[in-house]
Amino acid sequence: MSTIRVHDKFFEPFLSASSIIEKVKSLADQVSKDYAGKKPLFIAILNGAFMFASDLFKNFSIEAEICFIKLASYKGTKSSGRVITAIGLDMDLFGRHVVIIEDIVDTGKTLNEFLPQLVHQQPESLKIVSLLYKPEAMVYPITVDYIGFTIPNKFVIGYGLDYNGLGRNNAAIYKLVE
Ligand code: IMP
């Protein structure tokens, strides 16, 4: 693996494709064990989580459903501030065991604003699986239940993650050269 260029920036190898796949398999085993017989519903958040969600789902040994949503944020009224809406969330969550699939939890802002909308639908349980987690960047109180890799507060690309639209199509993960 060598340094790659995306737009105007350089990125160096950080997590190899084989270490990612190994981690995804062990996460899938853990989740399969915890959700056996519960027919969980996975909600993958696009765009970043598409590759992780696909590999994770492939490795589940239990009955499970998956749907993909996109989060759009727009400025609401003055009192409500930024509003996040989910595009494509057409499943009934009532009484379901729901697991959110994220590529990376950074400040936690996105999930902090979005989770109450899911809780409102009264799922039986609600958990989060994220491939990457940056504890140093965490600002909002989000509990990530299943974590692939805990990483330093650096910008990363690859395995679905992008820098201004590019870089998603790498099986490995690279970090910004500063
Ligand atoms: P949060 O709301 O700050 O937790 O941000 C979460 C979202 O920001 C992720 O789902 C990613 O789309 C994006 N993001 C955060 N850190 C990175 C990174 O290092 N590389 C690429 N995208 C990132």
PDB file of N, CA, C and O in Angstrom, residues 21-31:
ATOM      1  N   ILE A  21     -11.734  -6.491   6.877  1.00  0.00           N
ATOM      2  CA  ILE A  21     -12.630  -7.633   6.675  1.00  0.00           C
ATOM      3  C   ILE A  21     -12.652  -8.549   7.895  1.00  0.00           C
ATOM      4  O   ILE A  21     -13.703  -9.024   8.326  1.00  0.00           O
ATOM      5  N   GLU A  22     -11.479  -8.741   8.483  1.00  0.00           N
ATOM      6  CA  GLU A  22     -11.395  -9.560   9.689  1.00  0.00           C
ATOM      7  C   GLU A  22     -12.247  -8.947  10.802  1.00  0.00           C
ATOM      8  O   GLU A  22     -13.002  -9.638  11.489  1.00  0.00           O
ATOM      9  N   LYS A  23     -12.133  -7.646  10.953  1.00  0.00           N
ATOM     10  CA  LYS A  23     -12.901  -6.934  11.991  1.00  0.00           C
ATOM     11  C   LYS A  23     -14.397  -7.008  11.711  1.00  0.00           C
ATOM     12  O   LYS A  23     -15.209  -7.231  12.618  1.00  0.00           O
ATOM     13  N   VAL A  24     -14.771  -6.837  10.447  1.00  0.00           N
ATOM     14  CA  VAL A  24     -16.187  -6.877  10.077  1.00  0.00           C
ATOM     15  C   VAL A  24     -16.773  -8.262  10.405  1.00  0.00           C
ATOM     16  O   VAL A  24     -17.880  -8.363  10.938  1.00  0.00           O
ATOM     17  N   LYS A  25     -15.994  -9.294  10.132  1.00  0.00           N
ATOM     18  CA  LYS A  25     -16.467 -10.649  10.431  1.00  0.00           C
ATOM     19  C   LYS A  25     -16.649 -10.848  11.925  1.00  0.00           C
ATOM     20  O   LYS A  25     -17.632 -11.449  12.361  1.00  0.00           O
ATOM     21  N   SER A  26     -15.731 -10.329  12.729  1.00  0.00           N
ATOM     22  CA  SER A  26     -15.882 -10.536  14.171  1.00  0.00           C
ATOM     23  C   SER A  26     -17.044  -9.702  14.719  1.00  0.00           C
ATOM     24  O   SER A  26     -17.755 -10.140  15.628  1.00  0.00           O
ATOM     25  N   LEU A  27     -17.277  -8.514  14.131  1.00  0.00           N
ATOM     26  CA  LEU A  27     -18.461  -7.726  14.530  1.00  0.00           C
ATOM     27  C   LEU A  27     -19.739  -8.483  14.177  1.00  0.00           C
ATOM     28  O   LEU A  27     -20.681  -8.544  14.967  1.00  0.00           O
ATOM     29  N   ALA A  28     -19.758  -9.061  12.970  1.00  0.00           N
ATOM     30  CA  ALA A  28     -20.938  -9.796  12.510  1.00  0.00           C
ATOM     31  C   ALA A  28     -21.217 -10.995  13.415  1.00  0.00           C
ATOM     32  O   ALA A  28     -22.373 -11.284  13.737  1.00  0.00           O
ATOM     33  N   ASP A  29     -20.164 -11.666  13.858  1.00  0.00           N
ATOM     34  CA  ASP A  29     -20.329 -12.808  14.768  1.00  0.00           C
ATOM     35  C   ASP A  29     -20.948 -12.367  16.083  1.00  0.00           C
ATOM     36  O   ASP A  29     -21.871 -12.996  16.602  1.00  0.00           O
ATOM     37  N   GLN A  30     -20.388 -11.268  16.605  1.00  0.00           N
ATOM     38  CA  GLN A  30     -20.857 -10.732  17.890  1.00  0.00           C
ATOM     39  C   GLN A  30     -22.338 -10.334  17.813  1.00  0.00           C
ATOM     40  O   GLN A  30     -23.145 -10.693  18.665  1.00  0.00           O
ATOM     41  N   VAL A  31     -22.679  -9.605  16.733  1.00  0.00           N
ATOM     42  CA  VAL A  31     -24.061  -9.145  16.562  1.00  0.00           C
ATOM     43  C   VAL A  31     -24.989 -10.340  16.346  1.00  0.00           C
ATOM     44  O   VAL A  31     -26.090 -10.395  16.903  1.00  0.00           O
TER      45      VAL A  31
END
